[in-house]
Coordinates of N, CA and C in Angstrom, one line a residue:
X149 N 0.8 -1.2 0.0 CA 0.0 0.0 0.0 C 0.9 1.2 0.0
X150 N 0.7 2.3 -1.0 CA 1.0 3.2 -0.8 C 0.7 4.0 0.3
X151 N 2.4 4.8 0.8 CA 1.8 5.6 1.7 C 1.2 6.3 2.2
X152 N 0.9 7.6 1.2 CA -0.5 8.5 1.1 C -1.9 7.4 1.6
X153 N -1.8 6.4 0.9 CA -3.1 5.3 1.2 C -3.2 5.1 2.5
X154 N -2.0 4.6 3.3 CA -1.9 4.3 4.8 C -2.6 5.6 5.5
X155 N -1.7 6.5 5.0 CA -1.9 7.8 5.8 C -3.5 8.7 5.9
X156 N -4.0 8.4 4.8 CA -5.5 9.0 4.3 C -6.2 8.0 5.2
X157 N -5.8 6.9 5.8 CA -7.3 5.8 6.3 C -7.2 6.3 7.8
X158 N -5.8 7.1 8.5 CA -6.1 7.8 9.6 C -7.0 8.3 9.9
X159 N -7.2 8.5 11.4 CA -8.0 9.6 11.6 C -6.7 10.7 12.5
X160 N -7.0 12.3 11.5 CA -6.2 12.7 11.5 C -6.6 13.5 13.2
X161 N -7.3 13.2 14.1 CA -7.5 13.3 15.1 C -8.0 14.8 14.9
X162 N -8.6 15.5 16.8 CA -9.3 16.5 16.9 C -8.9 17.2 18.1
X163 N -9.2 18.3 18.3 CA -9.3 19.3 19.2 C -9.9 19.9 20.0
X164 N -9.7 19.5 21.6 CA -11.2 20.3 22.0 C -10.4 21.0 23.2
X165 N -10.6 22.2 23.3 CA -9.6 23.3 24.5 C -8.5 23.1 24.1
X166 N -7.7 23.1 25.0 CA -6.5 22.7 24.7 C -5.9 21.4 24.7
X167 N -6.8 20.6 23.8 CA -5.7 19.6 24.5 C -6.3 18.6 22.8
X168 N -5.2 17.9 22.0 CA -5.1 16.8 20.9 C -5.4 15.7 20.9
X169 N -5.9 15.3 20.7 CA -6.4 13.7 20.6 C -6.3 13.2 19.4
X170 N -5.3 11.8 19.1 CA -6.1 11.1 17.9 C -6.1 9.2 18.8
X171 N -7.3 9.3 18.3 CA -7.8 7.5 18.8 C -7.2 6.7 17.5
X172 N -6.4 7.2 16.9 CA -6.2 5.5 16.2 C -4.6 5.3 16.4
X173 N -4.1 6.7 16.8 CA -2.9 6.6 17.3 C -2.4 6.4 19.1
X174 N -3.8 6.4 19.8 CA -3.2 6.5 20.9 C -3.1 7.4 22.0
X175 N -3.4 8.6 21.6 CA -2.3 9.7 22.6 C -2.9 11.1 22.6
X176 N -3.1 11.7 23.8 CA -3.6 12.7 23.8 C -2.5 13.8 24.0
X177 N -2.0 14.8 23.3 CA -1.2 16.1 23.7 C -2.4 17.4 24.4
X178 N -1.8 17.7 25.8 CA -2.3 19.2 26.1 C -1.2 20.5 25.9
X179 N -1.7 20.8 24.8 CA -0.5 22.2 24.6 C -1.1 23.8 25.2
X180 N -0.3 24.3 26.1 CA -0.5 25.3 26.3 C -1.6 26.3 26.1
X181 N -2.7 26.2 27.3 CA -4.1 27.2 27.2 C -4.0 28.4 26.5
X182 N -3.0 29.4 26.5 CA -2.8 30.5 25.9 C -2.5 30.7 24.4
X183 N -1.9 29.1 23.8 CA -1.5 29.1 22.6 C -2.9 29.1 21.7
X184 N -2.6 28.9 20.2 CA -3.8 28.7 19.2 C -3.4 27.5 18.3
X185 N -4.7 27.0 18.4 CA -4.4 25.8 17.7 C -4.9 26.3 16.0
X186 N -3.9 26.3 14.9 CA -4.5 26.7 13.9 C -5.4 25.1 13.0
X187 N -6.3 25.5 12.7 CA -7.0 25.1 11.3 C -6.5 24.3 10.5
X188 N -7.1 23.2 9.7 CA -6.1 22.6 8.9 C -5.4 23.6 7.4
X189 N -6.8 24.4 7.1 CA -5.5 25.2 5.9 C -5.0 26.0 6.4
X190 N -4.9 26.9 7.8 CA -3.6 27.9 8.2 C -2.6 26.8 8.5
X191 N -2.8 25.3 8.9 CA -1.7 24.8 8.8 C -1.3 24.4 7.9
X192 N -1.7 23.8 6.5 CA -1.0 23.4 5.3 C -0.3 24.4 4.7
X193 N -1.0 26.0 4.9 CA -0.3 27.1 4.0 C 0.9 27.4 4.8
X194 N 1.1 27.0 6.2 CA 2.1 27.1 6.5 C 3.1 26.7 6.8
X195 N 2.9 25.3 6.3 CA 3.4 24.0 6.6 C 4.3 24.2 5.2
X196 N 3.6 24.5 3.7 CA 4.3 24.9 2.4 C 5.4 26.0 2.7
X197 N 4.8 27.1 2.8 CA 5.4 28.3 2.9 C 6.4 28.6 3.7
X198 N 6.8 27.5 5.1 CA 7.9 27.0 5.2 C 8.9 26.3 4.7
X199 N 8.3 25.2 4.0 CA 9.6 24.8 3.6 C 10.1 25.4 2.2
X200 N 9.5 26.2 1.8 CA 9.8 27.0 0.3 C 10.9 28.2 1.2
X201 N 10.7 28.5 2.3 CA 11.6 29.6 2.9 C 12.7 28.8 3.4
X202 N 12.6 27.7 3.9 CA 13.8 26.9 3.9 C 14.6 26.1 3.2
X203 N 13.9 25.9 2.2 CA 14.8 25.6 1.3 C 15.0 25.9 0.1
X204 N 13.8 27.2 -0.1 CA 14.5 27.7 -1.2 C 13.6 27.4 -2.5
X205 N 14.1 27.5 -3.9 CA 13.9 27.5 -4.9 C 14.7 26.6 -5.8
X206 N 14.9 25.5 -5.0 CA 16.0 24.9 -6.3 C 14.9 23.5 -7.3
X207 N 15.6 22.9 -8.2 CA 14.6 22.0 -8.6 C 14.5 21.3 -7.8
X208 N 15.5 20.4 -6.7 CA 14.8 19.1 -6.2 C 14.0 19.1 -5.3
X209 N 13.5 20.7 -4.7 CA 11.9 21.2 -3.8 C 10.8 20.5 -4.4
X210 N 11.0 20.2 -5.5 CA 9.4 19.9 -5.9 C 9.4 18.3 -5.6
X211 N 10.5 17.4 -5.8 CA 10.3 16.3 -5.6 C 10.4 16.5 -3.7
X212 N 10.9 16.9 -3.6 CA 11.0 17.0 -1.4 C 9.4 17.2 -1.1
X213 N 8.9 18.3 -1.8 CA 7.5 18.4 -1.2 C 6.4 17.4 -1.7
X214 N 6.7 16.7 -3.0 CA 5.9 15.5 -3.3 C 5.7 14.7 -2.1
X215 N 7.5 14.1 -1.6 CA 7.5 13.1 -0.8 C 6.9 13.3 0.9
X216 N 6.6 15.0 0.9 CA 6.6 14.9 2.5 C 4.7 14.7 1.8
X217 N 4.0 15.3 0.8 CA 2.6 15.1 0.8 C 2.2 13.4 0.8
X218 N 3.0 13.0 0.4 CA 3.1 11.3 0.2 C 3.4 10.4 1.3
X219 N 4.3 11.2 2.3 CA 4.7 10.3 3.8 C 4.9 11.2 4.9
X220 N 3.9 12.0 4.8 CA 3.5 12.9 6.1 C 2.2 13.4 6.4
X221 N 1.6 13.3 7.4 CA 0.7 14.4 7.4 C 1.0 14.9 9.4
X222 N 0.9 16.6 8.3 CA 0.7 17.3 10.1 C -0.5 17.4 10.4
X223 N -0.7 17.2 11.2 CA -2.0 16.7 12.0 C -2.5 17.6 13.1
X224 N -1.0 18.4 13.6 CA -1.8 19.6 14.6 C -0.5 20.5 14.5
X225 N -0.9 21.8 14.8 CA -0.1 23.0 15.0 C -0.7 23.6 15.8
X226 N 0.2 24.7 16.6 CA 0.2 25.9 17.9 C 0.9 26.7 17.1
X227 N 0.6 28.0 17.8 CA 1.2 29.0 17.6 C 1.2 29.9 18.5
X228 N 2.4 30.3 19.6 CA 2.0 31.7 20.8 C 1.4 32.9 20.2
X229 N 1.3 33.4 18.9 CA 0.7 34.7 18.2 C -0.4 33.8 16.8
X230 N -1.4 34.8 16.7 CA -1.7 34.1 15.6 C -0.8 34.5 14.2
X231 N -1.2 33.4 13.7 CA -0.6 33.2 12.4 C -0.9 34.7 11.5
X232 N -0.2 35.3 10.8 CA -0.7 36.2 10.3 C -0.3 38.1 10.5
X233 N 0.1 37.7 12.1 CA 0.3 38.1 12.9 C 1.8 38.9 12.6
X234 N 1.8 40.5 13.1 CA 3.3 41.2 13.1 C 4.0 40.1 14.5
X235 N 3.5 39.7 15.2 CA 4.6 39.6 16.3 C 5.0 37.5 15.5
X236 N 4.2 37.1 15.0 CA 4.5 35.9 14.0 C 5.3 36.2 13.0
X237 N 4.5 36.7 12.0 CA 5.5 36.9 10.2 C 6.7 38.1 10.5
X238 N 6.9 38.6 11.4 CA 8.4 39.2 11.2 C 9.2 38.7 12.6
X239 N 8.7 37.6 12.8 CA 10.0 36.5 14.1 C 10.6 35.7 13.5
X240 N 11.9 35.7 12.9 CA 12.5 34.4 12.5 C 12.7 33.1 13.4
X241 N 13.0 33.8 14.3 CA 12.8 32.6 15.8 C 11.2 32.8 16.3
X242 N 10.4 32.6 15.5 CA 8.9 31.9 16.1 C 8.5 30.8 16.7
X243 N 7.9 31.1 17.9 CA 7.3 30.1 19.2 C 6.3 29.3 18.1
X244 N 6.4 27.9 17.5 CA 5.9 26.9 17.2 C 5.6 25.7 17.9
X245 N 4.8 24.6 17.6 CA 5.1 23.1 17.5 C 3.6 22.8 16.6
X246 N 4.2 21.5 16.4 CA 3.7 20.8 15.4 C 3.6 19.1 15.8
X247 N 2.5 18.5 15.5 CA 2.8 17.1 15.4 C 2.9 16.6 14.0
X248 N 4.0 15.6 13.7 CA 3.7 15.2 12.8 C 3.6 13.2 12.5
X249 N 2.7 12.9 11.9 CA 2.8 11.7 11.3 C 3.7 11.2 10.4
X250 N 4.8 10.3 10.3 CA 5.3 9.4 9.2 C 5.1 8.3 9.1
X251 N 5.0 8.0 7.5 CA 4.8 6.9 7.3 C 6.3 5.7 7.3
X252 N 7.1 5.0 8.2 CA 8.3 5.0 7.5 C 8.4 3.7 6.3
X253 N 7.5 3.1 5.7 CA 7.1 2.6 4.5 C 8.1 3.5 3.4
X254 N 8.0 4.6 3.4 CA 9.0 5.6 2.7 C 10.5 5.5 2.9
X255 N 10.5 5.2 4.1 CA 12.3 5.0 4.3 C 12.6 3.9 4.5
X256 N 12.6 2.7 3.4 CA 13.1 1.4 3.8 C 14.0 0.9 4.6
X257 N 15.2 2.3 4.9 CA 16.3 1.5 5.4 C 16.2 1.8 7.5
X258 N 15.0 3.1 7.4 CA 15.2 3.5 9.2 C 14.0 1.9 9.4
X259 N 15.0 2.4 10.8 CA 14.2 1.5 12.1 C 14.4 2.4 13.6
X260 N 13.2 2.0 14.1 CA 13.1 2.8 15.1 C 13.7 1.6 16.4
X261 N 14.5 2.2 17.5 CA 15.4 1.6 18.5 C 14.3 0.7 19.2
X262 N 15.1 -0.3 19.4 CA 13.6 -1.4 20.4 C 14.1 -1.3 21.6
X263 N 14.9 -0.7 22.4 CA 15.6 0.0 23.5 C 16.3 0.9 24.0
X264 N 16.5 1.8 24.6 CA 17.2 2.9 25.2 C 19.1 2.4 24.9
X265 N 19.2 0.8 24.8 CA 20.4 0.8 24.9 C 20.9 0.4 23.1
X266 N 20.0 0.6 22.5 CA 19.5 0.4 21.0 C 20.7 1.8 20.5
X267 N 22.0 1.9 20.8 CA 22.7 3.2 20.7 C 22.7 3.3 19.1
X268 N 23.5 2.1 18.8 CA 23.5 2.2 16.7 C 22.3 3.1 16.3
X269 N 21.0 2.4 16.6 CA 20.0 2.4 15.7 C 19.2 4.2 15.9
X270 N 20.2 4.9 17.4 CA 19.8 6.1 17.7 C 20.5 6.8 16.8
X271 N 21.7 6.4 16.9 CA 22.9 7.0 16.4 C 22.5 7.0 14.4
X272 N 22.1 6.3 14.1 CA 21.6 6.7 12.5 C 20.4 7.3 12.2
X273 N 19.5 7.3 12.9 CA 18.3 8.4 13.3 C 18.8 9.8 13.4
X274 N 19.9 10.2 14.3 CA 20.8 11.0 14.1 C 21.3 11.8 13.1
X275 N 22.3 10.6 12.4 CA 22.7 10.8 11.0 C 21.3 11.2 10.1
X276 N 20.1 10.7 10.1 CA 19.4 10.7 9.1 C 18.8 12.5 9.3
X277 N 18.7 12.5 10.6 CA 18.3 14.2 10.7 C 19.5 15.3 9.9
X278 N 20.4 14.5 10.8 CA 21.6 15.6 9.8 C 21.5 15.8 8.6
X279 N 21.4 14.5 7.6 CA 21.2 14.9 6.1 C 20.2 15.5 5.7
X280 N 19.0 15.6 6.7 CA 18.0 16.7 6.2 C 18.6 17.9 6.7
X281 N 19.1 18.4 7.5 CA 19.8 19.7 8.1 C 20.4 20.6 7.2
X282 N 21.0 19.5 6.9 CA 22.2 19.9 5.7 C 21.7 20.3 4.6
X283 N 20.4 20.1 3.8 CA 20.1 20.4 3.4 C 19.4 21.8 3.1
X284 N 19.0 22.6 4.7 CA 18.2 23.4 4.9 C 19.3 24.5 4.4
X285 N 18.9 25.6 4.0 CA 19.7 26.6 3.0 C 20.5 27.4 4.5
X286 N 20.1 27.7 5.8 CA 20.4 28.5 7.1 C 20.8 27.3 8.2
X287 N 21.4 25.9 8.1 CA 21.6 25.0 8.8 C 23.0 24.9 8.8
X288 N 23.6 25.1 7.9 CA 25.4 24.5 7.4 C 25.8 24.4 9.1
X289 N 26.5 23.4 8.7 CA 27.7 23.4 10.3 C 26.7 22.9 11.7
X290 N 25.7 22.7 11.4 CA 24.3 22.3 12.3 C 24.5 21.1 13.1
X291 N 24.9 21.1 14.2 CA 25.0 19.0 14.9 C 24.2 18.8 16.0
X292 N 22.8 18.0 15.7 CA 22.1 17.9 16.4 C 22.7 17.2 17.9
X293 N 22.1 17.7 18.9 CA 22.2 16.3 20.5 C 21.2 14.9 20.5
X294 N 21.3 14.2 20.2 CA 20.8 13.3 20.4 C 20.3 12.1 21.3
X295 N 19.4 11.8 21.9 CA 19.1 10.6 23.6 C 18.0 10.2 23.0
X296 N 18.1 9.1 24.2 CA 16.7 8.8 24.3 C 16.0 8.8 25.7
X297 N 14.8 8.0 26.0 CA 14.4 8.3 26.8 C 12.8 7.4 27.1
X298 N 12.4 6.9 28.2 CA 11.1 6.3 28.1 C 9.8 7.0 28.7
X299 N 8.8 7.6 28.1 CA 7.7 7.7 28.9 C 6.2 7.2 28.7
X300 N 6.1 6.9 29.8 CA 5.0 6.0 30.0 C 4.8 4.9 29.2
X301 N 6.2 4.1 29.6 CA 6.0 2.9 28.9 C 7.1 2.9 27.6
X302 N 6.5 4.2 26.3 CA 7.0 4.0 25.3 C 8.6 5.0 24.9
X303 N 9.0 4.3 24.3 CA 10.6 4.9 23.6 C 10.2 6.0 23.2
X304 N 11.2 7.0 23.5 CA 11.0 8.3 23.1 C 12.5 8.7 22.7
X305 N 12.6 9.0 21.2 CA 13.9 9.6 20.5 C 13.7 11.3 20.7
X306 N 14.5 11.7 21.8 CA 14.8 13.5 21.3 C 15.9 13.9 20.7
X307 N 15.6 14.5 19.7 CA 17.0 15.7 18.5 C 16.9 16.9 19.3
X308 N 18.0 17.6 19.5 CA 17.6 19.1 20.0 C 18.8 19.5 18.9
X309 N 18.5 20.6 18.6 CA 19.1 21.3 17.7 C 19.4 23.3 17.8
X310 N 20.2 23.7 17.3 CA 20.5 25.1 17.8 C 20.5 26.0 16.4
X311 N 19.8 26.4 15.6 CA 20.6 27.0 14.4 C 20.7 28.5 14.4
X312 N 22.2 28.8 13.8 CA 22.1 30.5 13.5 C 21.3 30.8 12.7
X313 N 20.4 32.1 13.0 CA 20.2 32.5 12.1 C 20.3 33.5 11.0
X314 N 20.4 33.3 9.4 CA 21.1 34.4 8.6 C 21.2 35.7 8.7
X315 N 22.0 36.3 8.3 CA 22.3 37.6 8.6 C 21.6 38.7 7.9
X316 N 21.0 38.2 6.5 CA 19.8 38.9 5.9 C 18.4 38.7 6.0
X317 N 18.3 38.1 7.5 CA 16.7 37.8 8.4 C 16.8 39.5 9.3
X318 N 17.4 40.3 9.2 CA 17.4 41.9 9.6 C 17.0 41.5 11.0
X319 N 16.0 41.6 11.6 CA 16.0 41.5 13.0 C 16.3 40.4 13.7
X320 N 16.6 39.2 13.0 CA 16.6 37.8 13.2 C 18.3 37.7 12.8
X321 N 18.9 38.6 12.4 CA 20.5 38.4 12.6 C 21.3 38.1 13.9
X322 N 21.9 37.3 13.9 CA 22.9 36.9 15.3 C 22.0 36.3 16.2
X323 N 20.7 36.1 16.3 CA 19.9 35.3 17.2 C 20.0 34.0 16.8
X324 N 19.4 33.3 17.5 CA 19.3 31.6 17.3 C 17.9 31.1 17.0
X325 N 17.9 29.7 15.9 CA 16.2 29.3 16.6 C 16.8 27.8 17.2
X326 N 15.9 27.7 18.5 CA 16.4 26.4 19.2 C 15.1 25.2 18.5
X327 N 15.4 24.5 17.8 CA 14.8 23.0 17.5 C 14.5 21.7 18.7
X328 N 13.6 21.1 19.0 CA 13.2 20.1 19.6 C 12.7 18.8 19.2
X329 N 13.0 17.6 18.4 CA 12.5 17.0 18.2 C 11.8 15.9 19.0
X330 N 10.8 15.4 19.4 CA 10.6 14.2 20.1 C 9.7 13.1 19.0
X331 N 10.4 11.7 19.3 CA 10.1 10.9 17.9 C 9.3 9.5 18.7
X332 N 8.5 9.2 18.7 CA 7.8 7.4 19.4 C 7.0 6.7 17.7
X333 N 7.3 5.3 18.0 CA 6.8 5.0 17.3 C 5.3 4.2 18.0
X334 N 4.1 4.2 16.7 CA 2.9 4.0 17.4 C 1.9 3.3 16.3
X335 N 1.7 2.6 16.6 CA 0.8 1.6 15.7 C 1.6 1.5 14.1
X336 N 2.8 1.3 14.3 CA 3.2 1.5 12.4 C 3.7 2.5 12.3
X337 N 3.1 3.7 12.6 CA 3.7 4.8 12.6 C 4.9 5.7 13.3
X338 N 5.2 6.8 12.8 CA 6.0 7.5 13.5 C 5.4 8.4 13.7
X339 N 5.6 9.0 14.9 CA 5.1 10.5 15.7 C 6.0 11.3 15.9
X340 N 6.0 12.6 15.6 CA 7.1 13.1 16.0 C 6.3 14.6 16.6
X341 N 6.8 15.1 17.8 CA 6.5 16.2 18.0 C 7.8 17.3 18.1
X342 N 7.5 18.6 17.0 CA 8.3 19.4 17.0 C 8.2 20.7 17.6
X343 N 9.0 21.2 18.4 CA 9.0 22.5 19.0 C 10.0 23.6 18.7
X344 N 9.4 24.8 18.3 CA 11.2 25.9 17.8 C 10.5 26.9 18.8
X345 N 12.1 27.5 19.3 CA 11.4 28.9 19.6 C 13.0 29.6 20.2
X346 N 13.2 31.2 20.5 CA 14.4 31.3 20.8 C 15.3 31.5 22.1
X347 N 14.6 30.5 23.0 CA 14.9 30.7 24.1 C 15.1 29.2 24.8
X348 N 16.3 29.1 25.3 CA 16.4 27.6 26.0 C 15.0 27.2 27.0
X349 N 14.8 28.8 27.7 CA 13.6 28.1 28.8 C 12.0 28.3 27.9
X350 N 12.3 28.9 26.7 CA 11.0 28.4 26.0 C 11.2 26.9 25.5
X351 N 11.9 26.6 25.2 CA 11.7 24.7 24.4 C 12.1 23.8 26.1
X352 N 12.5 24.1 27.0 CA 12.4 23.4 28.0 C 10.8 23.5 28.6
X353 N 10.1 24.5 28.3 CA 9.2 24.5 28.8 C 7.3 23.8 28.0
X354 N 8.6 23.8 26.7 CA 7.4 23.1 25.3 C 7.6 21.5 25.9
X355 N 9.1 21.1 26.5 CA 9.7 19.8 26.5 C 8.7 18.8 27.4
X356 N 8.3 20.1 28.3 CA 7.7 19.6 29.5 C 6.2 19.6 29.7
X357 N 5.6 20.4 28.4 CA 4.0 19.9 28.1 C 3.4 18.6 28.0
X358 N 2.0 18.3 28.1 CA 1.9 16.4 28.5 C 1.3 16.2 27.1
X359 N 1.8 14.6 27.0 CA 1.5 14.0 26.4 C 1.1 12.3 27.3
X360 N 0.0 12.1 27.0 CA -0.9 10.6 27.6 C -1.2 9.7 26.2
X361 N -0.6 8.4 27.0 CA -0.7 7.4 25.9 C -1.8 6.9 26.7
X362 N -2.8 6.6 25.5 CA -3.9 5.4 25.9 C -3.2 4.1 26.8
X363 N -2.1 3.3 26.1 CA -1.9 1.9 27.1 C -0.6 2.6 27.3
X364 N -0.5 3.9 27.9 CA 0.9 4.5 29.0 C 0.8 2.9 29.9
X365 N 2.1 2.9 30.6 CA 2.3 2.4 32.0 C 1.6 3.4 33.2
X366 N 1.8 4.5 33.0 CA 1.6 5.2 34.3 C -0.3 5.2 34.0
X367 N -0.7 5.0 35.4 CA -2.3 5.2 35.2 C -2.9 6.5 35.7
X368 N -4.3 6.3 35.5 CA -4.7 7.7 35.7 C -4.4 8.8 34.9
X369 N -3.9 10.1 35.6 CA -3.7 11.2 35.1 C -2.5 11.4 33.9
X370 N -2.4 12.5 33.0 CA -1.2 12.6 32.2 C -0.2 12.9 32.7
X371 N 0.7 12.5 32.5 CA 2.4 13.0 33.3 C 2.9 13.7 32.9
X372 N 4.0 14.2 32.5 CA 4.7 15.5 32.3 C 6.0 14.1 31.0
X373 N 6.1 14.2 30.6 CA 6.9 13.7 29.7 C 8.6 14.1 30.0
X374 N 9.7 13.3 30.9 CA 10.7 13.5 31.8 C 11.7 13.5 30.8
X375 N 12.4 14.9 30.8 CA 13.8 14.7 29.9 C 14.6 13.8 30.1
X376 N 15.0 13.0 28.9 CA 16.4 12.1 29.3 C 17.2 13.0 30.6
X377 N 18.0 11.7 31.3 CA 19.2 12.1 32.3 C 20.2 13.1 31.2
X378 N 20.6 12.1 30.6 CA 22.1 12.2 29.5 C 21.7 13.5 28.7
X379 N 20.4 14.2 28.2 CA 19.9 15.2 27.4 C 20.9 16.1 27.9
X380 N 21.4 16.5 26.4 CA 21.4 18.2 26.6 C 21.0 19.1 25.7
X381 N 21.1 20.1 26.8 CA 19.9 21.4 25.9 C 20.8 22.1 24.6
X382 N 20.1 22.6 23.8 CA 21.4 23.2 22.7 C 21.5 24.3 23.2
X383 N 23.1 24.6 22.8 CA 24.1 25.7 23.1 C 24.5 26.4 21.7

């Protein structure tokens, strides 16, 4: 089955207050009461219109964005400003996150670690972010931190990442945007939740929003999702 096929039979889950749910994956995220959860087309136009600003104009964008419509779908976004917004569209370091779905049917050769001491299989997960990094037109010289980590029950891969940003972003010169990846896999799928923003104690503070697995270990209430020991924050 094609991936798009896999991905279309989801339910791309829903929203009620603050808090994400999708039932065929599992897992409820509560993202911050003050944030906005945008819409599915403020999220696709923005979902495009990033990666056209990050990567540019060259020809092989058009096959990149084939493959992410073919083995992705984002399924929720936040935003601290609305979209649209002077304190949004002129922040290069913009307070984001995002969940996203992969299918990895697309990437025959990843596997996701079957334990925390699974270091190889972290360690190329790793590698495989960097070649997209490297890619990004404002990433050069870019080296992600990489751990892992278990909550409630399930394996959790975090990327943290630091990038400068260009010097022709005018107010966004000499600042930083700090990257957060967190990766589980979940019925087949990959989950990944992404967080940017320009401040160590804003992505420590995205790190530490809950996420509840339906068959978590821990019962009852949602937990706070515990940074790796070994983590570290980007510098």
């Amino acid at each position: 089955t094609k991936a798009y096929e896999r991905l279309d039979q989801l339910d791309m889950g829903s929203v009620t207050g603050n808090v994400y749910k999708n039932e065929d994956l599992g897992f409820a995220y509560e993202f911050p009461a003050e944030w906005i959860a945008n819409d599915k087309t403020t999220r696709d136009r923005a979902v495009e219109a990033g990666h056209k600003k990050d990567y540019g104009n060259e020809a092989w964008t058009a096959r990149e964005q084939e493959m992410i419509r073919e083995c992705t779908r984002t399924v929720f976004a936040a935003t601290k400003y609305p979209v649209g917004s002077e304190q949004f569209e002129n922040n290069p370091a913009r307070e984001l996150m995002y969940i996203t779905i992969v299918d990895p049917v697309c990437i025959p050769d990843a596997k996701f670690p079957t334990s925390l001491d699974d270091r190889e299989t972290l360690r190329r997960i790793g590698e495989g972010e960097l070649r997209v990094l490297a890619r990004l037109r404002f990433a050069a010289g870019v080296k992600p931190a990489l751990d892992g980590f278990e909550d409630q029950g399930h394996l959790m891969v975090q990327i943290l990442e630091s990038i400068p940003l260009r010097e022709d972003l005018g107010a966004g010169a000499g600042k930083k945007l700090l990257i957060a990846h967190e990766i589980t896999q979940l019925n087949g799928f990959w989950v990944t939740w992404t967080f940017m923003a320009p401040s160590e104690a804003e992505i420590d503070a995205m790190l530490k929003t809950r996420i509840k697995f339906d068959d978590g270990a821990a019962q009852g209430a949602a937990t706070q999702s515990e940074q790796p020991a070994a983590g570290t924050q980007p510098g």
